[in-house]
Coordinates of C-alpha atoms (C1' of nucleotides) in Angstrom, one line a residue:
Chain A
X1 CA 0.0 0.0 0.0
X2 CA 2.9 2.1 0.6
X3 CA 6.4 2.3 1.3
X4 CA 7.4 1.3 4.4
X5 CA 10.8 3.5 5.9
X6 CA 14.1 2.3 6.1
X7 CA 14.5 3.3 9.4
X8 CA 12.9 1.7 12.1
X9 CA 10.1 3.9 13.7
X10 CA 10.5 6.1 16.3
X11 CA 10.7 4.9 19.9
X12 CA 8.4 8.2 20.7
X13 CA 5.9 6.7 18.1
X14 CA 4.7 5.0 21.0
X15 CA 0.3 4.2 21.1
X16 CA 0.2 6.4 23.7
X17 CA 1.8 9.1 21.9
X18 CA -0.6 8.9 19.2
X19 CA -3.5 8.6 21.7
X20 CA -2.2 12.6 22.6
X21 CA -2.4 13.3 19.3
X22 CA -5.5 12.3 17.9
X23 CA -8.5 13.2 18.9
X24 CA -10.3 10.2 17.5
X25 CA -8.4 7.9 20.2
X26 CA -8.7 10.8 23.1
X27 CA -12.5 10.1 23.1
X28 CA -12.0 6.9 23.0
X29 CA -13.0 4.6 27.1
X30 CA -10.2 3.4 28.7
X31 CA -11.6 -0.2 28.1
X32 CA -11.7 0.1 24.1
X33 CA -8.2 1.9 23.9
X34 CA -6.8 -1.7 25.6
X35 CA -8.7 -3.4 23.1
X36 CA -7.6 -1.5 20.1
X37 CA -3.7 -1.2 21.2
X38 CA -2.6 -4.4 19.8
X39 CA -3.5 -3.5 16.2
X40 CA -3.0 -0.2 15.7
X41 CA 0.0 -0.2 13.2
X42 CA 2.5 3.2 12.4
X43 CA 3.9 3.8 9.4
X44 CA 6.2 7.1 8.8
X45 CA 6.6 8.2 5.5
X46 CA 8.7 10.3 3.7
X47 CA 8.0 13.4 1.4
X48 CA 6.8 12.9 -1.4
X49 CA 5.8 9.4 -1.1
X50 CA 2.0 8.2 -0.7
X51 CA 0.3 6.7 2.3
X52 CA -1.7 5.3 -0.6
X53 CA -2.5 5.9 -4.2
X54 CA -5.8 6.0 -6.2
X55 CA -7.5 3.1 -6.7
X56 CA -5.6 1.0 -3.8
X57 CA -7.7 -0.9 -1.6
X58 CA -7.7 0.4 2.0
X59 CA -8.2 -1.5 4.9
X60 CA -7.5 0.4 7.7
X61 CA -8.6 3.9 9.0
X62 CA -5.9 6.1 8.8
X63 CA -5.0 9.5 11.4
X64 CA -1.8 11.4 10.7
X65 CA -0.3 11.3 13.7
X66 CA 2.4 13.7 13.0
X67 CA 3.4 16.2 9.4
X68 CA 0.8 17.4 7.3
X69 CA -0.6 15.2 4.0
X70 CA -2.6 16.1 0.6
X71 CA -5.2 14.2 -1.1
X72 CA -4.5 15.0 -5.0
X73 CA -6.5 13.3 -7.8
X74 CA -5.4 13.8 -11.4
X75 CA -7.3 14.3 -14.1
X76 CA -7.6 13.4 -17.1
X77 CA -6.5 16.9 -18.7
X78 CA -3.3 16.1 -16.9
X79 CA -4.3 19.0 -14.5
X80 CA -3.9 17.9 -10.5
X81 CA -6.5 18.5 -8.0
X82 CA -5.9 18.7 -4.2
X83 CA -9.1 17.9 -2.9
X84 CA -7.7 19.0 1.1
X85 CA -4.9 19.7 3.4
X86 CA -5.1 17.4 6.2
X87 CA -3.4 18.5 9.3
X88 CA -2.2 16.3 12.5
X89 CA -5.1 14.3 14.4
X90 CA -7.4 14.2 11.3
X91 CA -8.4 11.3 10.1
X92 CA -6.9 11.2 6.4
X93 CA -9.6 8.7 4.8
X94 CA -13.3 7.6 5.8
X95 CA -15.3 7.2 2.3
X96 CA -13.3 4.1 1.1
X97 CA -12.5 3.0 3.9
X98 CA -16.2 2.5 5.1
X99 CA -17.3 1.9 1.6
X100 CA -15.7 -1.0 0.9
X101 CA -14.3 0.9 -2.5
X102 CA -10.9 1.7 -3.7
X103 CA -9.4 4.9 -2.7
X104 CA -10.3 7.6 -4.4
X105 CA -7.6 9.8 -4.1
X106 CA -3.6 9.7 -3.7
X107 CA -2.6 10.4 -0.2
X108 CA 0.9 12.0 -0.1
X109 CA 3.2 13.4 2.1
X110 CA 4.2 16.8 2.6
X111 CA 6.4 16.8 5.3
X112 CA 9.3 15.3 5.6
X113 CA 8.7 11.7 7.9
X114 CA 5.0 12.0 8.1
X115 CA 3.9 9.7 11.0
X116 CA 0.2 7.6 10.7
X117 CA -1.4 5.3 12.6
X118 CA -3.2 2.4 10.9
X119 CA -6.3 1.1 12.8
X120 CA -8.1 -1.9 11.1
X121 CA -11.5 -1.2 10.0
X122 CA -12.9 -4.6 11.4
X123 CA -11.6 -3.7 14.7
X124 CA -12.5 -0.2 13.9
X125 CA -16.4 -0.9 13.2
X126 CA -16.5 -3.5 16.1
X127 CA -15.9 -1.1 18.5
X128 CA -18.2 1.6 17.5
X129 CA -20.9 -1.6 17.6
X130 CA -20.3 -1.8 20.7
X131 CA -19.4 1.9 22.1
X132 CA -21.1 5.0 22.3
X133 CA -17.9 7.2 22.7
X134 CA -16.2 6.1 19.5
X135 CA -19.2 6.2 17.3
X136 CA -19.8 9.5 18.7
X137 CA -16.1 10.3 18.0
X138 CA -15.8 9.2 14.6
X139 CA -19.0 10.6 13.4
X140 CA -17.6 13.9 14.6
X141 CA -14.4 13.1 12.8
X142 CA -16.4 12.9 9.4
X143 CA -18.5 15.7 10.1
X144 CA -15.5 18.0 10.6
X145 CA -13.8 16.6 7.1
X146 CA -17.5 17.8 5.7
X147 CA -17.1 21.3 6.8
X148 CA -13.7 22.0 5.9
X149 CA -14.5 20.2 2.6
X150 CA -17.9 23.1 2.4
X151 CA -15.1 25.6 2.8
X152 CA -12.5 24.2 0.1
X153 CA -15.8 24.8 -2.0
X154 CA -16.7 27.9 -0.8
X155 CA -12.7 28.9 -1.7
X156 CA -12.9 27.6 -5.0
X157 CA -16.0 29.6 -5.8
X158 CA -14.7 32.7 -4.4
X159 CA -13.9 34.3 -7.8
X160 CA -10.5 35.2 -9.5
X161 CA -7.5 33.7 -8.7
X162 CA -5.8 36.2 -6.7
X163 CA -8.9 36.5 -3.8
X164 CA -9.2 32.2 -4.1
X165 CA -5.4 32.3 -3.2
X166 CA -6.1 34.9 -0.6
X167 CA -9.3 32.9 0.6
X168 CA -6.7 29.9 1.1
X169 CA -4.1 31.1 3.0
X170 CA -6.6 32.7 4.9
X171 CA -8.0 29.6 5.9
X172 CA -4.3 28.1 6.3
X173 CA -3.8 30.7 8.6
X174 CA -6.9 30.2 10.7
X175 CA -6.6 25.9 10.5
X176 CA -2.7 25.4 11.4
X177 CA -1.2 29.1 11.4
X178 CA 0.9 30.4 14.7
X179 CA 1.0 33.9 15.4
X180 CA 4.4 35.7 16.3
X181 CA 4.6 38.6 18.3
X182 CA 5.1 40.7 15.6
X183 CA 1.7 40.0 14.4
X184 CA 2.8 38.2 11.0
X185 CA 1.1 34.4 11.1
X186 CA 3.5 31.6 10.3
X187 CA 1.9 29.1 8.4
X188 CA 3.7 25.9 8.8
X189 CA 3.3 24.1 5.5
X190 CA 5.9 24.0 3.0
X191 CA 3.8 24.5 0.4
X192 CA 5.4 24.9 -3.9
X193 CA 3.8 26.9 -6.2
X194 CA 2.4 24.0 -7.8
X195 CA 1.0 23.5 -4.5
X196 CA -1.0 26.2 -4.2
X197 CA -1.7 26.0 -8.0
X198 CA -3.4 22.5 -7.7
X199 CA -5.6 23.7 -4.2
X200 CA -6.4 26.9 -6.3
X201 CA -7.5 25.5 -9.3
X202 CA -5.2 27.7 -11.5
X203 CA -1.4 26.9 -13.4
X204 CA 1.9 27.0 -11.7
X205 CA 2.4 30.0 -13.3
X206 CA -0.3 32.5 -12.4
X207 CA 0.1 31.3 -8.9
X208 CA 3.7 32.5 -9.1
X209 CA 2.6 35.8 -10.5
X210 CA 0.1 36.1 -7.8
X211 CA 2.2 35.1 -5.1
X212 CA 5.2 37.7 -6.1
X213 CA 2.5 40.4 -6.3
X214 CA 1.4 39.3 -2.5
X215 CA 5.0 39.6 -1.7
X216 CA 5.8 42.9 -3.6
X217 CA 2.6 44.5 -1.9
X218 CA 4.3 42.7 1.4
X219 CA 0.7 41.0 2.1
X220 CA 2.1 37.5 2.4
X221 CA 6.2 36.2 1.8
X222 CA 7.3 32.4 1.4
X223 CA 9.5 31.5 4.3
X224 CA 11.6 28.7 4.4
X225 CA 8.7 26.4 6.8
X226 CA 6.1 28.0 4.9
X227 CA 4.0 31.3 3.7
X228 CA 3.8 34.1 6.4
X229 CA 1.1 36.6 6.4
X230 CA 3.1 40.1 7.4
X231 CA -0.5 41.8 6.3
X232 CA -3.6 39.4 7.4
X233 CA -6.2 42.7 7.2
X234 CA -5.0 43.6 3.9
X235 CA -5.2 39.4 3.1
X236 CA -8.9 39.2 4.7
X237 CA -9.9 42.0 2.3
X238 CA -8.1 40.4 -1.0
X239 CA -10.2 37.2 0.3
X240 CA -13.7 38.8 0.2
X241 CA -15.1 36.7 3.1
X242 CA -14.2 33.6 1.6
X243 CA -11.6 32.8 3.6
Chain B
X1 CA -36.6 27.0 11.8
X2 CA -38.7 26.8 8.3
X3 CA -41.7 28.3 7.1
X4 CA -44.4 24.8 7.6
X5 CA -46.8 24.3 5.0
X6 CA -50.2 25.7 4.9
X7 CA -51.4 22.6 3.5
X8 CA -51.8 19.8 6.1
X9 CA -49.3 17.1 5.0
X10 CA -50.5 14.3 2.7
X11 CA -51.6 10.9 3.7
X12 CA -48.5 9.2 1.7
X13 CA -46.0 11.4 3.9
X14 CA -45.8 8.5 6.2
X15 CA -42.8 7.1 8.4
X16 CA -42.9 3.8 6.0
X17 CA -43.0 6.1 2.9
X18 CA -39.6 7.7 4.3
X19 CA -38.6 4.6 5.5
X20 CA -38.7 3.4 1.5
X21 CA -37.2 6.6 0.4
X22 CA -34.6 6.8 2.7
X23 CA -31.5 4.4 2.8
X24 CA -31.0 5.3 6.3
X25 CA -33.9 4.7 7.5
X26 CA -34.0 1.3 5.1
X27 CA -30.8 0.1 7.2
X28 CA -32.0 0.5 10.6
X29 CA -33.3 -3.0 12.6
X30 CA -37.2 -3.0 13.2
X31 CA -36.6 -2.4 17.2
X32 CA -34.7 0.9 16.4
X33 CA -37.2 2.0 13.8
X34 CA -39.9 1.2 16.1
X35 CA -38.4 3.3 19.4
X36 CA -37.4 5.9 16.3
X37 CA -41.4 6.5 14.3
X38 CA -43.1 9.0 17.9
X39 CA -40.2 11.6 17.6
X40 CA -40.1 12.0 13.7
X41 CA -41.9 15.0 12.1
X42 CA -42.2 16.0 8.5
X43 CA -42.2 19.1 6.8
X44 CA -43.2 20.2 3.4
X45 CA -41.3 23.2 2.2
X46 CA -42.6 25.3 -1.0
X47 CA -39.7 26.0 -4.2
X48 CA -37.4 28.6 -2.8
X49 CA -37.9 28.6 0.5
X50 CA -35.6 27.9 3.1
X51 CA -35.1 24.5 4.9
X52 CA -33.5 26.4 7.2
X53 CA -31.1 29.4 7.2
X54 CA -27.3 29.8 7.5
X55 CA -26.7 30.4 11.7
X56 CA -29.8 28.6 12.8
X57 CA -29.9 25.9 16.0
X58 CA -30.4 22.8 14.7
X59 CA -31.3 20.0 16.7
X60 CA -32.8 17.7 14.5
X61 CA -31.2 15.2 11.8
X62 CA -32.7 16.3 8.1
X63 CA -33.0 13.8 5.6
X64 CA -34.9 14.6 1.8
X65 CA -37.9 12.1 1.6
X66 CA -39.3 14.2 -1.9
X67 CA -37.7 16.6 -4.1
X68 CA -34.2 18.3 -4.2
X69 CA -32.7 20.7 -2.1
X70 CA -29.4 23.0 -2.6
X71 CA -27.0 24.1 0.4
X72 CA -25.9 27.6 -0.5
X73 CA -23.5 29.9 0.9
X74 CA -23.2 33.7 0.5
X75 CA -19.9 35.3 0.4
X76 CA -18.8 39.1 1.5
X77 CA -18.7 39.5 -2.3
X78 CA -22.1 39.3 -3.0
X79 CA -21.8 36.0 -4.7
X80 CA -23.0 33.1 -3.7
X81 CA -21.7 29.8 -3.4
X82 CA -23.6 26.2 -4.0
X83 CA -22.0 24.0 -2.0
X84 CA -24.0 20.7 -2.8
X85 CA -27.8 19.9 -4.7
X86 CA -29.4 16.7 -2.1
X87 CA -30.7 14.3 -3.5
X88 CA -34.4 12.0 -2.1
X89 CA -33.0 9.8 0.3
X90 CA -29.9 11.9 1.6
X91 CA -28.9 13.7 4.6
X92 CA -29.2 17.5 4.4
X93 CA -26.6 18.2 6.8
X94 CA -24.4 16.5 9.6
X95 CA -22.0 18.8 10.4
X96 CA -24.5 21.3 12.3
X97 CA -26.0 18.7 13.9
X98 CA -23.4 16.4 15.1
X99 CA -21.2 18.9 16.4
X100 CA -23.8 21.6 17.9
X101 CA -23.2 24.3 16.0
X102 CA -24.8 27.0 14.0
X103 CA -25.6 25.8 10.5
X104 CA -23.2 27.2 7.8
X105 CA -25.1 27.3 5.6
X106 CA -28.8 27.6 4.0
X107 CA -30.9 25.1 2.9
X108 CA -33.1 26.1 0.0
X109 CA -35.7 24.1 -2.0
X110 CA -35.3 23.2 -5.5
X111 CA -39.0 21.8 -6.2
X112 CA -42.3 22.2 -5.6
X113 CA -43.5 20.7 -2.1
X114 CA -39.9 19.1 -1.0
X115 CA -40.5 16.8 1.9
X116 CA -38.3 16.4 4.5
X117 CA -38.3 14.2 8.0
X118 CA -36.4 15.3 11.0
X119 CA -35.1 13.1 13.6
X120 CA -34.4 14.7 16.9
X121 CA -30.1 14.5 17.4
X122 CA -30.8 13.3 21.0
X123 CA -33.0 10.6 19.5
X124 CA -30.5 10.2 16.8
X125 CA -27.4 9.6 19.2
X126 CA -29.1 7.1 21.7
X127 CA -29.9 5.1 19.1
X128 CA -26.7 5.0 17.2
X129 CA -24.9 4.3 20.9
X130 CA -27.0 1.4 20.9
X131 CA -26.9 0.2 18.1
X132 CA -24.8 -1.2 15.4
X133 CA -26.2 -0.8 11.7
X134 CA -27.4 2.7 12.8
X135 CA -24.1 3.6 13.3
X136 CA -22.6 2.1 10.4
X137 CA -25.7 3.2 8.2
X138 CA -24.8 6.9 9.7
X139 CA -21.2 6.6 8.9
X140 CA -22.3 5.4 5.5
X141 CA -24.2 8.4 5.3
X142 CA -21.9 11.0 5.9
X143 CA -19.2 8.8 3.7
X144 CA -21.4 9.6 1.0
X145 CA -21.6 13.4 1.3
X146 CA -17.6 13.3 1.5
X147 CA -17.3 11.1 -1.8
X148 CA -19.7 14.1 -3.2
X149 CA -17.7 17.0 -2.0
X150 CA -14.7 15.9 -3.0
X151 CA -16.3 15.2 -6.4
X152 CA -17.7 18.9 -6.3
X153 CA -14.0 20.6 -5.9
X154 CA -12.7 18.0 -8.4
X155 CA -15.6 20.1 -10.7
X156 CA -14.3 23.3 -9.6
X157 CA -10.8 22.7 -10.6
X158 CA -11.5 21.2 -13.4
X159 CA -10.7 24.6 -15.6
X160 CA -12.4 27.0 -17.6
X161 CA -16.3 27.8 -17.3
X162 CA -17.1 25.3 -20.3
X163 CA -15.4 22.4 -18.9
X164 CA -16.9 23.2 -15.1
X165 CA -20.4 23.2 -16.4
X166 CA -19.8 20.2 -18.7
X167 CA -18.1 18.4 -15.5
X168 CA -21.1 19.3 -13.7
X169 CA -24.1 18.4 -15.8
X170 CA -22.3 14.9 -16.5
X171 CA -22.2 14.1 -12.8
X172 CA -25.4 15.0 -12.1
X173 CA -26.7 12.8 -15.5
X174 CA -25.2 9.9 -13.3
X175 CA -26.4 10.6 -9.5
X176 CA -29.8 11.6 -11.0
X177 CA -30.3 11.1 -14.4
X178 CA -32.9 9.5 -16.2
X179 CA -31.9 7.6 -20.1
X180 CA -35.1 7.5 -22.8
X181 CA -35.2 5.3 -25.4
X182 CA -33.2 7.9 -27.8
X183 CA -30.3 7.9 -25.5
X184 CA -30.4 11.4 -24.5
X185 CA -30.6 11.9 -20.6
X186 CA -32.8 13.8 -19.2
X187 CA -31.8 15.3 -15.5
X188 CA -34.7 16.2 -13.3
X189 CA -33.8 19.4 -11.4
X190 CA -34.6 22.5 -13.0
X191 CA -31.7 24.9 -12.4
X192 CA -32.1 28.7 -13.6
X193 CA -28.7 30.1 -15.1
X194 CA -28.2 31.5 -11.8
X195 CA -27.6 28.2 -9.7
X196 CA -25.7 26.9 -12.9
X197 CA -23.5 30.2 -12.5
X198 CA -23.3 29.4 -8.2
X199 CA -22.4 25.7 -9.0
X200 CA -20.0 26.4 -11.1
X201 CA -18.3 29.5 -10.1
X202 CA -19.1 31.6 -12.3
X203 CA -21.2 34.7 -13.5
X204 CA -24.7 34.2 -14.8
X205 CA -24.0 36.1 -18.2
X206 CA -20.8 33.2 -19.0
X207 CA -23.1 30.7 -17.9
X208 CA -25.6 31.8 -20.1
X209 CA -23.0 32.0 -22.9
X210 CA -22.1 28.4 -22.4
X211 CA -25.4 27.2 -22.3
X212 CA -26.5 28.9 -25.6
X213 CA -23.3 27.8 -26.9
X214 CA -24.1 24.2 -25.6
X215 CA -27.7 24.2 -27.2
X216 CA -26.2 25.7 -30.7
X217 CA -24.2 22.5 -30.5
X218 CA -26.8 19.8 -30.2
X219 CA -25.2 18.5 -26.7
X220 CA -27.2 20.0 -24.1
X221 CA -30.6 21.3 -24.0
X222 CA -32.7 22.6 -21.4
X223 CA -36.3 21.5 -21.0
X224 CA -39.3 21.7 -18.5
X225 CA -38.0 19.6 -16.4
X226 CA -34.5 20.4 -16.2
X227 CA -31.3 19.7 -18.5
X228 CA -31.5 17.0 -21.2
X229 CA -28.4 16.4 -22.4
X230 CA -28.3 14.9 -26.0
X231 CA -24.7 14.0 -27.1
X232 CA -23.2 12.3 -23.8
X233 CA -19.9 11.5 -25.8
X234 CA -19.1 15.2 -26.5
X235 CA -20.1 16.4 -23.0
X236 CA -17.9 13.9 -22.1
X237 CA -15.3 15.3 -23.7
X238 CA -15.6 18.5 -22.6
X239 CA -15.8 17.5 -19.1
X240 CA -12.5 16.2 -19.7
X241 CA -12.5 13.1 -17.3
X242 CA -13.6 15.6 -14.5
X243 CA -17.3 14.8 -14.3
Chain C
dT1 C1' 34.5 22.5 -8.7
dC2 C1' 31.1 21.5 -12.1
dT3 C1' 26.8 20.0 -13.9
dG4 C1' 22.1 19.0 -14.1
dA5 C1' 17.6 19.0 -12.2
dG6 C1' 14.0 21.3 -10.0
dA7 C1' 11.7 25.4 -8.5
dC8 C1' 10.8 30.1 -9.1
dA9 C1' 10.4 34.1 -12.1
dT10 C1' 9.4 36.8 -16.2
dG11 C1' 7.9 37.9 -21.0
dA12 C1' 4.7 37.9 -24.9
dC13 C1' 0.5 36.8 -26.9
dG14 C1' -4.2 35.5 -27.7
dC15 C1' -8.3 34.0 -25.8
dA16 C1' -11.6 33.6 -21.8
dC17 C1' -14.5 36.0 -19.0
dA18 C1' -16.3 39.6 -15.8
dT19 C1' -18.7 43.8 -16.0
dC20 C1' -22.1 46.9 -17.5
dA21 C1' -25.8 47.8 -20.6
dT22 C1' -29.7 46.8 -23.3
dA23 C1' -33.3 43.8 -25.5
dC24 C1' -36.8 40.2 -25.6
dG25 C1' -40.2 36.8 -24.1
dC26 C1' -43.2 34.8 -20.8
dC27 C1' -46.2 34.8 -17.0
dG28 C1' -49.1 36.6 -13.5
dG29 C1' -51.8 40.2 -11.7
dT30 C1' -54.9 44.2 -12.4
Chain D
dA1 C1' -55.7 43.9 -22.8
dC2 C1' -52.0 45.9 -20.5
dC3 C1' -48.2 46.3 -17.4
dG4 C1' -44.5 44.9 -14.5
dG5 C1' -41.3 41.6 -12.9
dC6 C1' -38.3 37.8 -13.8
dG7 C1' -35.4 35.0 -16.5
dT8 C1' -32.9 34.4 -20.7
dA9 C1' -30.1 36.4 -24.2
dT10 C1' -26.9 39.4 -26.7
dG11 C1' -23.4 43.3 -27.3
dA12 C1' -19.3 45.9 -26.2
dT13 C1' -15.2 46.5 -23.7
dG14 C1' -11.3 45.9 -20.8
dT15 C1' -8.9 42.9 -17.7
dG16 C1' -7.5 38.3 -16.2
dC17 C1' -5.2 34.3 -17.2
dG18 C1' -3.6 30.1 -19.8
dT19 C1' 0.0 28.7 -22.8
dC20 C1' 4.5 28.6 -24.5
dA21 C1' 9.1 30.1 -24.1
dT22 C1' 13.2 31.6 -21.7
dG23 C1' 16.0 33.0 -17.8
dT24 C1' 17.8 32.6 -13.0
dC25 C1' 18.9 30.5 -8.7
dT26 C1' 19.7 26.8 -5.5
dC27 C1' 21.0 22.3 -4.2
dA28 C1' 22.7 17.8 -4.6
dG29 C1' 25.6 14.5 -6.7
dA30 C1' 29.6 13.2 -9.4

DNA sequence: TCTGAGACATGACGCACATCATACGCCGGT
DNA sequence: ACCGGCGTATGATGTGCGTCATGTCTCAGA
C-alpha cells in the first residue's frame, strides 16, 4: 500500500503518543483503547511518497499522527487537483475505507517523515458496535472533514485567482497558522507553487505571479517552513469573506 | 426553523414512505425503527424557501424524503456559493448537527413541495450508541456526502467555465439522471442560469454563454424539467475526465 | 568544482471572462 | 388587454489568465 521507511520507527511513536495526538483515540474509554492497542500499526513516511495511491484498496482507518498530507486526484487533462490539506489528528480517509471501495484519491506526504497510525477497519467498526464514545467520536471526525471540505468549495467559488489564493491562506492561517509577536502568522506548511496552483485551481504560473504580487505588496512572503502573512487585514480584504 | 406548510401534509408522507425513500432509514433493525417512528416529524417546504437558514440551532437530523434541495452559501462579495444539490433519500446536513453548532449554511428548496423528516439529534445519538447498523448506516451516510464533495472541488478545478459546467451536468446525468429510449438523458432538477453560475463559479452572463453555446451544438438542451443532455460522448469530452 | 535538475520568475500573446448595458419573451396580476 | 417583474439572451469593452518560451537561482551528486 505504501512504502514502508528504512528506518525503524521512532521509539516516541509510541500508542500512547498517538492517543495525545489524535483526537479520535482521546475520546475513545479506557476499556476500548486496551482493546484496540494491539493493532493499531504506524507507518512514517517520507516526502513525497504516498500513504496510498488512487484506486488502492484500503483497509485500515488512517490519522496522521504527525506532518501534514494532501489528497490530490489527477485528471484526465493532466491537471492535479488537491481535494484537502489534512493537518495532524485528522483522520486522512473515511469514504473508502467505510465503503468498501478503492481509494479515491492519492494520499501523499508533505512533510518530511509523516507519521500515521493504521487502525483496522474490522476492529474499527467493532468497536463503534459496541461503544457510544467512539461512534460519537468518529461521526464527529467525518462531520468535521464535511465542513472543511464546504469551505475548500466555498474557496474555489470565491472568484479570480488572486482572492481564491487569498481565501486559502486565509484559511491556512486560521486551520494550522501560529501567530508571532510581531503579528505576522506563520503558516507551517511548506507549500510549492504548484501547490497552491493545484488547491487553487489555476497553473503553476499565475500562482507564481500572484504570489510575487502578494510579496511585492508585502501582504504575504514564502518562508523557508512556509508562507507568512506580514499583512492578514489587507489578506482578509483580497479574500472577500471567503476565507 | 422553516416556514411549515399551509397545507396539512399528505396521507402518503408517512414514516414507511420515508422509511422506503430513505436508505438510512431502510438500514435500521425493526426495534430501532420502532423506538425511532413517535419523535419523527415531517415538513413540506414550498420551491425557494428555506429548509433552514445559515446560523440557525439545529437540533434535528434532516433527511430529503421528496424533491431536491441546494445548500448555499453567500460570500462578502455578494456571490453566492452552491456547496452541494441533495438528492431524495440523503442527509441535508451532519456537520450542524453532530457537532452543535450553527448551520453554515442555508438550505433552499429546488421543487415544488420538497418533503423532509427530522429526527431529533438526541434521538439520533441514543440510538446509534446502541446500536450497530445505525451507526454504520450513519457513517455510510456521511461517507457519501464526502465522496460528493470531493467530487464537487474536483468540478471546480477542473478549468475554464465550459469544462466546469460540462463536468457538472455529466455528474449530475449519473447521481440523478434518467436515459429514454433515444439515449439522450434527461436530469430532473430545474436549475435557472443563476444556480448553474453558483455551481460552477461563475457569473450568470458566462453561464448563459455556455449554455446557448451548448444548445447551438446539439449537446445540451434545457427543458421543463430540467437539462437533457443529448450528445453524452461530446459532454464527455468536454468534461475532460472531471465529471 | 562543475553540472544537471528542479523550482521560481518573467515575458509575450491571444483567448476567456467579468462587468455593464440593453433587448426580448413569458407569465401573472390588475 | 395591458403592465410589470423575472429570467434568458446578446453586445461591447477591458482585464484576467492560460499557454509557450526563456532565464535565474539553489541544491545535490559526481
Amino acid at each position: 500500500m505504501c512504502v514502508m521507511s528504512q528506518n525503524p520507527p521512532r521509539p516516541r511513536w509510541s500508542f500512547d503518543e498517538a492517543v495525545s495526538r489524535v483526537p479520535f483515540l482521546r475520546a475513545l474509554e479506557a476499556g476500548d483503547l486496551k482493546r484496540l492497542r494491539p493493532y493499531a500499526t504506524f507507518r512514517t513516511i517520507p516526502r513525497g511518497q504516498p500513504v496510498w495511491s488512487r484506486d488502492d484498496e484500503l483497509s485500515h482507518y488512517v490519522f496522521l499522527v504527525a506532518g501534514h498530507a494532501k489528497l490530490c486526484r489527477a485528471c484526465e487533462t493532466g491537471r492535479d487537483v488537491i481535494l484537502d490539506v489534512c493537518a495532524p489528528g485528522e483522520l486522512l480517509c473515511a469514504s473508502a475505507v467505510a465503503n468498501f471501495s478503492p481509494a479515491c484519491c492519492t494520499c501523499l506526504a508533505m512533510d518530511e517523515d509523516v507519521t500515521v497510525v493504521l487502525l483496522p477497519r474490522r476492529d474499527v467498526l467493532r468497536m463503534i458496535e459496541q461503544s457510544a464514545p467512539a461512534a460519537g467520536a468518529l461521526l464527529h471526525e467525518t462531520s468535521g472533514r464535511d465542513m472543511r471540505l464546504g469551505r475548500r468549495i466555498v474557496e474555489l467559488s470565491s472568484g479570480q485567482v488572486e482572492r481564491r489564493v487569498a481565501a486559502l491562506l486565509v484559511r491556512l492561517a486560521d486551520q494550522i497558522g501560529a501567530t508571532d509577536h510581531a503579528g505576522h502568522v506563520q503558516i507551517p506548511l511548506r507549500l510549492s507553487r504548484q501547490d497552491l496552483a493545484d488547491l487553487c485551481g489555476t497553473t503553476m504560473e499565475t500562482t507564481i505571479r500572484t504570489m510575487t504580487k502578494l510579496a511585492r505588496e508585502d501582504i504575504v512572503h514564502t518562508g523557508t517552513l512556509g508562507p507568512i502573512i506580514t499583512n492578514r487585514i489587507r489578506l482578509d480584504l483580497l479574500a472577500g469573506g471567503a476565507g
